[in-house]
Amino acid sequence: MTDGAPGAIAPAELTPEIFSTSGWPAARRVELWESHNAAALIGLTVRAPDSLDAAELNVHLPRARLARVTGSAHSVERTRDLILRCPADSVAVFLTLRGEARFTADGVALERRRGDVLAWAADRPFARTFARGLEELVVTIPWAELIARSDSPTPMAGPVVTSFGPPAPTGPAGSAASAGVVGAAGAAGAAGAAGSAWPGGAARSAGSGRPDPYARALARIADRATRAERPLRPDERTVLDLVAAIVGGPRAAPAAAHRAAARSYIEERLTDPGLGAAEIAAAAGLSERQLSRVFAADGSSVPRHILIRRLQLAHSILSATSAPDRARAGAGPGSTAGSARTVADVAASCGFTSATYFSHAFRQHFGHRAGDLRREAARLK
């Protein structure tokens, strides 16, 4: 069942898994951090010069995994032996929010800083060092999903390196300010522009020092999904398409690139009540008819996709609570409690022009009233 099927109920609530070394004996922190990452992301050997202070918020979707990672100075390594014992069969995308990360593989090193993106095959050896600590977003998807979205799937000869630029501000409705989306062909070209420091030109960087729009969209979506308070469930197919566009560059299948561009634009303008197919098609470099075909081939439609994403955003606002574990982990931007706002306010902030229509669509989609959810959230607070 897809989220585009009539009557389909797309899950709205996220229950992120939060893990922290805080409170554990210093002697056990590295061991526990390794164990958690092996289960939640990928297996790593960890070394820390001092007591490791680290935390991770994980979101598990059926195919993709997302995480927000913070930590004090340490290093990680994925060796051949560890890969044999703990295979991942996935590609990992690291998006640096804070600190510096030194990435080493095949005898070549790259320095990554705030706003940088690096993608790598998780089952190829690598090491990363965070000399001053870190905060980053991590997204992993199975290789099979990448292959399905590529015109000419080939093994990664080196890391894919690009930039998402400084994080965009997030508004009170959870919609980040626009950074602009270019047409799919242009974005793929930017992601694949030459700028390699890797043997054979395998590493890629965004041309002209400008952020890669696909990487920027992925950073925005991963940031929203991994907030401790009121996370917004990402559209998983958008995540898969974005990673394919970042990693594949010109080899990414046009359909995947077009979907990624169109859905990224929708995410940026989600709360704009005037958002429509003509505007989305122009942003993605497509005609309206092509845009309709792209969504139809994926079992959805433009209006249906926009409706579902707005309903999910509204659900995340209305169901916001202040659970102790989330409060300790720190609230993200735009964390106004859902229980403090009326249903009509939430509907308007999510792009609905009619509170009556919103209430009807909400109940039909989720099986319960928006007002009931709001009252339950208020009771739990």
Coordinates of C-alpha atoms in Angstrom, one line a residue:
M1 CA 0.0 0.0 0.0
T2 CA 1.4 3.4 -0.9
D3 CA 0.6 6.7 0.7
G4 CA -1.0 7.7 -2.6
A5 CA -3.6 4.9 -2.6
P6 CA -7.2 6.2 -2.0
G7 CA -8.0 5.9 1.7
A8 CA -4.5 4.8 2.7
I9 CA -3.5 5.7 6.2
A10 CA 0.1 6.9 6.2
P11 CA 1.6 6.8 9.7
A12 CA 2.1 10.3 11.1
E13 CA 3.6 9.9 14.6
L14 CA 7.3 9.2 15.0
T15 CA 8.7 7.7 18.1
P16 CA 12.4 8.4 17.8
E17 CA 14.8 6.1 19.8
I18 CA 17.0 8.2 22.0
F19 CA 20.3 6.8 23.3
S20 CA 22.9 8.6 25.4
T21 CA 26.1 7.6 27.2
S22 CA 25.3 10.0 29.9
G23 CA 24.8 8.4 33.2
W24 CA 26.8 5.2 32.3
P25 CA 30.1 4.4 33.9
A26 CA 33.0 5.9 31.8
A27 CA 34.5 2.4 31.3
R28 CA 31.4 1.2 29.6
R29 CA 30.5 4.1 27.4
V30 CA 32.4 3.1 24.3
E31 CA 31.1 -0.4 24.4
L32 CA 27.5 0.7 24.7
W33 CA 28.0 3.3 22.0
E34 CA 29.3 0.6 19.6
S35 CA 26.4 -1.7 20.5
H36 CA 23.8 0.9 19.9
N37 CA 25.2 2.0 16.5
A38 CA 25.6 -1.6 15.3
A39 CA 21.8 -2.1 15.9
A40 CA 20.6 1.4 14.9
L41 CA 22.9 2.4 12.0
I42 CA 26.1 0.6 11.1
G43 CA 28.7 -1.3 13.1
L44 CA 31.7 0.8 14.1
T45 CA 34.8 0.4 16.2
V46 CA 35.0 3.4 18.5
R47 CA 38.0 5.0 20.2
A48 CA 37.8 7.9 22.6
P49 CA 40.7 9.7 24.3
D50 CA 38.5 10.5 27.4
S51 CA 35.2 9.6 28.7
L52 CA 32.8 9.5 25.7
D53 CA 29.9 11.9 25.9
A54 CA 27.6 11.0 23.0
A55 CA 23.9 10.9 22.1
E56 CA 21.9 9.7 19.2
L57 CA 18.3 10.2 18.1
N58 CA 17.3 7.5 15.6
V59 CA 14.3 7.2 13.3
H60 CA 13.6 3.9 11.6
L61 CA 11.5 3.8 8.5
P62 CA 10.7 0.6 6.6
R63 CA 13.7 1.2 4.3
A64 CA 15.6 4.3 5.4
R65 CA 17.2 5.1 8.7
L66 CA 17.9 8.6 9.9
A67 CA 19.8 9.9 12.9
R68 CA 21.0 13.0 14.7
V69 CA 24.4 12.3 16.3
T70 CA 26.2 14.5 18.9
G71 CA 29.4 13.6 20.7
S72 CA 32.7 14.6 22.3
A73 CA 36.0 14.0 20.6
H74 CA 36.4 10.4 19.4
S75 CA 37.1 8.4 16.2
V76 CA 35.3 5.5 14.5
E77 CA 36.5 2.9 12.1
R78 CA 34.8 0.3 9.9
T79 CA 37.3 -2.4 9.2
R80 CA 37.1 -5.3 6.8
D81 CA 36.8 -7.7 9.7
L82 CA 33.9 -5.7 11.1
I83 CA 32.2 -5.5 7.7
L84 CA 32.3 -9.3 7.4
R85 CA 30.9 -9.7 10.9
C86 CA 28.3 -6.9 10.6
P87 CA 27.5 -6.2 7.0
A88 CA 25.2 -3.2 6.3
D89 CA 24.6 -3.5 2.5
S90 CA 23.7 0.2 2.4
V91 CA 25.0 3.6 1.5
A92 CA 25.5 6.2 4.3
V93 CA 25.2 9.9 3.9
F94 CA 26.8 12.1 6.6
L95 CA 25.7 15.8 6.8
T96 CA 27.9 17.8 9.2
L97 CA 26.1 20.4 11.4
R98 CA 28.9 21.2 13.8
G99 CA 32.6 20.4 14.2
E100 CA 35.1 19.0 11.8
A101 CA 35.3 15.4 10.6
R102 CA 38.3 13.8 9.0
F103 CA 37.3 11.0 6.6
T104 CA 39.9 8.4 5.5
A105 CA 39.5 5.6 3.1
D106 CA 41.8 3.8 0.6
G107 CA 44.7 5.8 1.9
V108 CA 43.2 9.2 1.1
A109 CA 41.8 11.7 3.6
L110 CA 39.2 14.4 3.3
E111 CA 38.3 17.1 5.8
R112 CA 34.6 17.8 6.3
R113 CA 33.1 20.9 8.0
R114 CA 29.7 22.5 8.8
G115 CA 27.5 22.3 5.8
D116 CA 29.4 19.5 4.1
V117 CA 28.0 16.2 2.9
L118 CA 29.8 12.9 2.3
A119 CA 28.3 9.7 1.0
W120 CA 30.1 6.4 1.2
A121 CA 29.4 2.7 0.7
A122 CA 28.9 1.4 4.3
D123 CA 30.5 -2.0 3.4
R124 CA 33.8 -0.5 2.3
P125 CA 36.4 0.2 5.0
F126 CA 36.7 3.8 6.3
A127 CA 37.7 5.8 9.3
R128 CA 36.4 9.1 10.7
T129 CA 37.9 11.3 13.4
F130 CA 36.1 14.1 15.3
A131 CA 38.9 15.9 17.1
R132 CA 36.6 18.5 18.6
G133 CA 33.4 16.6 18.8
L134 CA 30.5 16.7 16.3
E135 CA 26.9 17.1 15.5
E136 CA 25.7 15.6 12.3
L137 CA 22.7 14.1 10.5
V138 CA 23.1 10.5 9.1
V139 CA 20.9 8.9 6.5
T140 CA 21.3 5.3 5.4
I141 CA 19.4 3.5 2.6
P142 CA 19.8 -0.1 1.2
W143 CA 21.9 -0.5 -1.9
A144 CA 18.9 -2.2 -3.6
E145 CA 17.0 1.1 -3.3
L146 CA 19.9 3.0 -4.9
I147 CA 20.2 0.5 -7.7
A148 CA 16.5 0.7 -8.4
R149 CA 16.9 4.5 -8.9
S150 CA 19.9 4.5 -11.1
D151 CA 20.1 4.2 -14.9
S152 CA 23.6 2.7 -14.8
P153 CA 24.3 1.3 -11.3
T154 CA 28.0 1.0 -10.6
P155 CA 30.0 0.5 -7.4
M156 CA 31.2 3.7 -5.7
A157 CA 34.8 4.2 -6.7
G158 CA 35.1 6.9 -4.0
P159 CA 33.1 9.1 -1.7
V160 CA 30.5 11.5 -3.0
V161 CA 31.3 15.0 -1.6
T162 CA 29.0 17.9 -1.8
S163 CA 27.4 20.7 0.4
F164 CA 24.0 21.5 1.8
G165 CA 25.1 25.0 3.0
P166 CA 24.1 26.5 6.3
P167 CA 21.0 25.1 7.9
A168 CA 17.8 26.9 6.8
P169 CA 15.7 28.5 9.5
T170 CA 12.6 26.6 10.5
G171 CA 9.3 28.4 11.0
P172 CA 6.7 27.8 13.7
A173 CA 4.7 25.4 11.5
G174 CA 7.8 23.3 10.9
S175 CA 8.4 24.5 7.4
A176 CA 11.9 25.6 6.6
A177 CA 12.6 28.7 4.7
S178 CA 13.2 28.1 1.0
A179 CA 16.6 27.7 -0.4
G180 CA 15.3 27.3 -4.0
V181 CA 15.0 24.2 -6.0
V182 CA 16.4 23.9 -9.5
G183 CA 15.2 21.7 -12.3
A184 CA 16.1 18.0 -11.8
A185 CA 18.5 18.0 -14.7
G186 CA 20.3 21.1 -13.4
A187 CA 20.5 19.7 -9.8
A188 CA 21.9 16.4 -11.0
G189 CA 24.5 18.2 -12.9
A190 CA 25.4 20.3 -9.9
A191 CA 25.7 17.2 -7.7
G192 CA 27.9 15.6 -10.3
A193 CA 30.2 18.5 -11.1
A194 CA 33.9 17.7 -11.2
G195 CA 35.9 18.7 -8.2
S196 CA 37.6 15.5 -7.1
A197 CA 40.4 14.9 -4.7
W198 CA 40.0 11.1 -5.1
P199 CA 41.9 8.8 -7.5
G200 CA 40.0 8.4 -10.7
G201 CA 37.8 11.5 -10.0
A202 CA 35.4 9.5 -7.9
A203 CA 34.8 12.2 -5.3
R204 CA 32.3 14.8 -6.4
S205 CA 31.5 18.3 -5.1
A206 CA 28.8 20.8 -5.9
G207 CA 29.9 23.2 -8.6
S208 CA 30.7 26.9 -8.0
G209 CA 30.7 26.4 -4.2
R210 CA 26.9 26.5 -4.2
P211 CA 24.9 24.1 -2.1
D212 CA 23.5 21.0 -3.9
P213 CA 19.7 21.5 -3.8
Y214 CA 19.2 17.7 -3.3
A215 CA 21.6 17.7 -0.4
R216 CA 20.0 20.8 1.1
A217 CA 16.5 19.2 0.8
L218 CA 17.8 16.0 2.5
A219 CA 19.4 18.0 5.3
R220 CA 16.1 19.8 5.9
I221 CA 14.0 16.6 5.9
A222 CA 16.4 14.7 8.2
D223 CA 16.6 17.7 10.5
R224 CA 12.8 17.8 10.9
A225 CA 12.5 14.1 11.4
T226 CA 15.2 13.9 14.1
R227 CA 14.1 16.7 16.4
A228 CA 13.6 15.6 20.0
E229 CA 10.3 17.5 20.2
R230 CA 7.6 17.2 17.5
P231 CA 9.5 15.4 14.8
L232 CA 7.8 15.4 11.4
R233 CA 7.7 12.0 9.7
P234 CA 9.6 12.2 6.4
D235 CA 8.1 10.9 3.2
E236 CA 10.4 7.9 2.8
R237 CA 10.2 7.8 -1.0
T238 CA 11.5 11.4 -1.1
V239 CA 14.4 10.4 1.1
L240 CA 15.3 7.4 -1.1
D241 CA 15.1 9.6 -4.3
L242 CA 17.2 12.3 -2.8
V243 CA 19.9 10.0 -1.7
A244 CA 19.9 8.4 -5.2
A245 CA 20.1 11.9 -6.8
I246 CA 23.0 12.9 -4.5
V247 CA 25.0 9.6 -5.0
G248 CA 24.1 8.9 -8.6
G249 CA 24.5 12.4 -10.0
P250 CA 24.0 12.1 -13.8
R251 CA 23.5 8.3 -13.4
A252 CA 20.4 8.8 -11.3
A253 CA 17.3 7.7 -13.2
P254 CA 15.4 10.8 -14.5
A255 CA 12.2 9.7 -12.8
A256 CA 13.9 9.5 -9.4
A257 CA 15.6 12.9 -10.0
H258 CA 12.3 14.5 -11.1
R259 CA 10.4 13.1 -8.1
A260 CA 13.2 14.3 -5.7
A261 CA 13.1 17.8 -7.2
A262 CA 9.3 18.0 -7.1
R263 CA 8.8 16.6 -3.6
S264 CA 11.6 18.7 -2.2
Y265 CA 9.9 21.8 -3.5
I266 CA 6.6 20.7 -1.9
E267 CA 8.4 20.2 1.4
E268 CA 9.7 23.8 1.2
R269 CA 6.4 25.3 0.3
L270 CA 4.1 22.9 2.2
T271 CA 2.4 25.5 4.3
D272 CA 1.7 27.9 1.4
P273 CA -2.0 27.6 0.7
G274 CA -1.4 28.6 -2.9
L275 CA 1.0 25.8 -3.7
G276 CA -0.1 24.1 -6.9
A277 CA 1.0 21.8 -9.7
A278 CA 2.1 24.6 -12.1
E279 CA 4.5 26.1 -9.6
I280 CA 5.9 22.7 -8.6
A281 CA 6.3 21.6 -12.3
A282 CA 8.2 24.8 -13.1
A283 CA 10.5 24.4 -10.1
A284 CA 11.3 20.8 -11.1
G285 CA 11.9 21.7 -14.8
L286 CA 8.8 19.7 -16.0
S287 CA 5.6 20.3 -17.7
E288 CA 2.4 19.8 -15.6
R289 CA 1.6 16.7 -17.7
Q290 CA 5.1 15.3 -17.0
L291 CA 4.7 16.1 -13.3
S292 CA 1.4 14.2 -13.2
R293 CA 2.9 11.2 -14.9
V294 CA 5.9 11.1 -12.5
F295 CA 3.6 11.0 -9.5
A296 CA 1.1 8.6 -11.1
A297 CA 4.0 6.1 -11.9
D298 CA 4.7 6.1 -8.2
G299 CA 1.1 5.4 -7.2
S300 CA 0.2 9.0 -6.1
S301 CA -0.9 12.4 -7.4
V302 CA 0.3 15.9 -6.7
P303 CA -2.8 17.0 -4.8
R304 CA -2.9 13.7 -2.8
H305 CA 0.8 14.0 -1.9
I306 CA 0.4 17.6 -0.7
L307 CA -2.7 16.7 1.3
I308 CA -1.0 13.8 3.1
R309 CA 2.1 15.8 3.9
R310 CA 0.0 18.7 5.3
L311 CA -2.1 16.3 7.4
Q312 CA 1.1 14.6 8.8
L313 CA 2.5 18.0 9.7
A314 CA -0.8 19.0 11.4
H315 CA -0.8 15.7 13.3
S316 CA 2.8 16.3 14.5
I317 CA 1.8 19.7 15.9
L318 CA -1.4 18.5 17.5
S319 CA 0.1 15.5 19.1
A320 CA 3.1 17.3 20.6
T321 CA 3.8 16.4 24.2
S322 CA 6.6 17.2 26.6
A323 CA 7.6 13.6 27.5
P324 CA 10.6 13.7 30.0
D325 CA 12.9 11.8 27.7
R326 CA 12.3 14.2 24.8
A327 CA 12.6 17.3 27.0
R328 CA 16.0 16.1 28.3
A329 CA 17.2 15.5 24.7
G330 CA 16.5 19.2 23.8
A331 CA 13.7 20.7 21.8
G332 CA 14.1 21.5 18.1
P333 CA 13.2 24.8 16.3
G334 CA 9.6 25.6 16.0
S335 CA 8.6 23.6 19.1
T336 CA 5.4 25.5 20.1
A337 CA 3.2 22.9 21.9
G338 CA 0.3 21.6 19.8
S339 CA -2.0 21.7 22.8
A340 CA -1.6 25.5 23.1
R341 CA -3.1 26.1 19.6
T342 CA -6.6 25.6 18.3
V343 CA -7.4 23.1 15.6
A344 CA -8.3 26.0 13.2
D345 CA -4.9 27.7 14.0
V346 CA -3.0 24.5 13.2
A347 CA -5.0 23.9 10.0
A348 CA -4.2 27.4 8.8
S349 CA -0.5 27.1 9.7
C350 CA -0.3 23.9 7.6
G351 CA -1.7 25.4 4.5
F352 CA -5.4 24.6 4.8
T353 CA -7.8 27.4 3.8
S354 CA -10.9 25.7 5.3
A355 CA -11.0 24.4 8.9
T356 CA -14.0 22.3 8.0
Y357 CA -12.3 20.6 5.1
F358 CA -9.2 20.1 7.3
S359 CA -11.3 18.4 10.0
H360 CA -13.0 16.1 7.6
A361 CA -9.8 15.1 5.8
F362 CA -8.0 14.6 9.1
R363 CA -10.7 12.2 10.4
Q364 CA -10.9 10.4 7.1
H365 CA -7.2 9.9 6.9
F366 CA -6.3 9.1 10.5
G367 CA -9.5 7.6 11.8
H368 CA -9.9 10.1 14.7
R369 CA -10.8 13.8 15.1
A370 CA -8.2 16.5 15.2
G371 CA -9.8 18.0 18.3
D372 CA -9.6 14.6 20.1
L373 CA -5.9 14.4 19.4
R374 CA -5.4 17.9 20.7
R375 CA -7.3 17.2 23.9
E376 CA -5.3 14.0 24.5
A377 CA -2.1 15.9 24.0
A378 CA -3.2 18.5 26.5
R379 CA -4.1 15.8 29.0
L380 CA -0.7 14.1 28.7
K381 CA 1.1 17.4 29.3

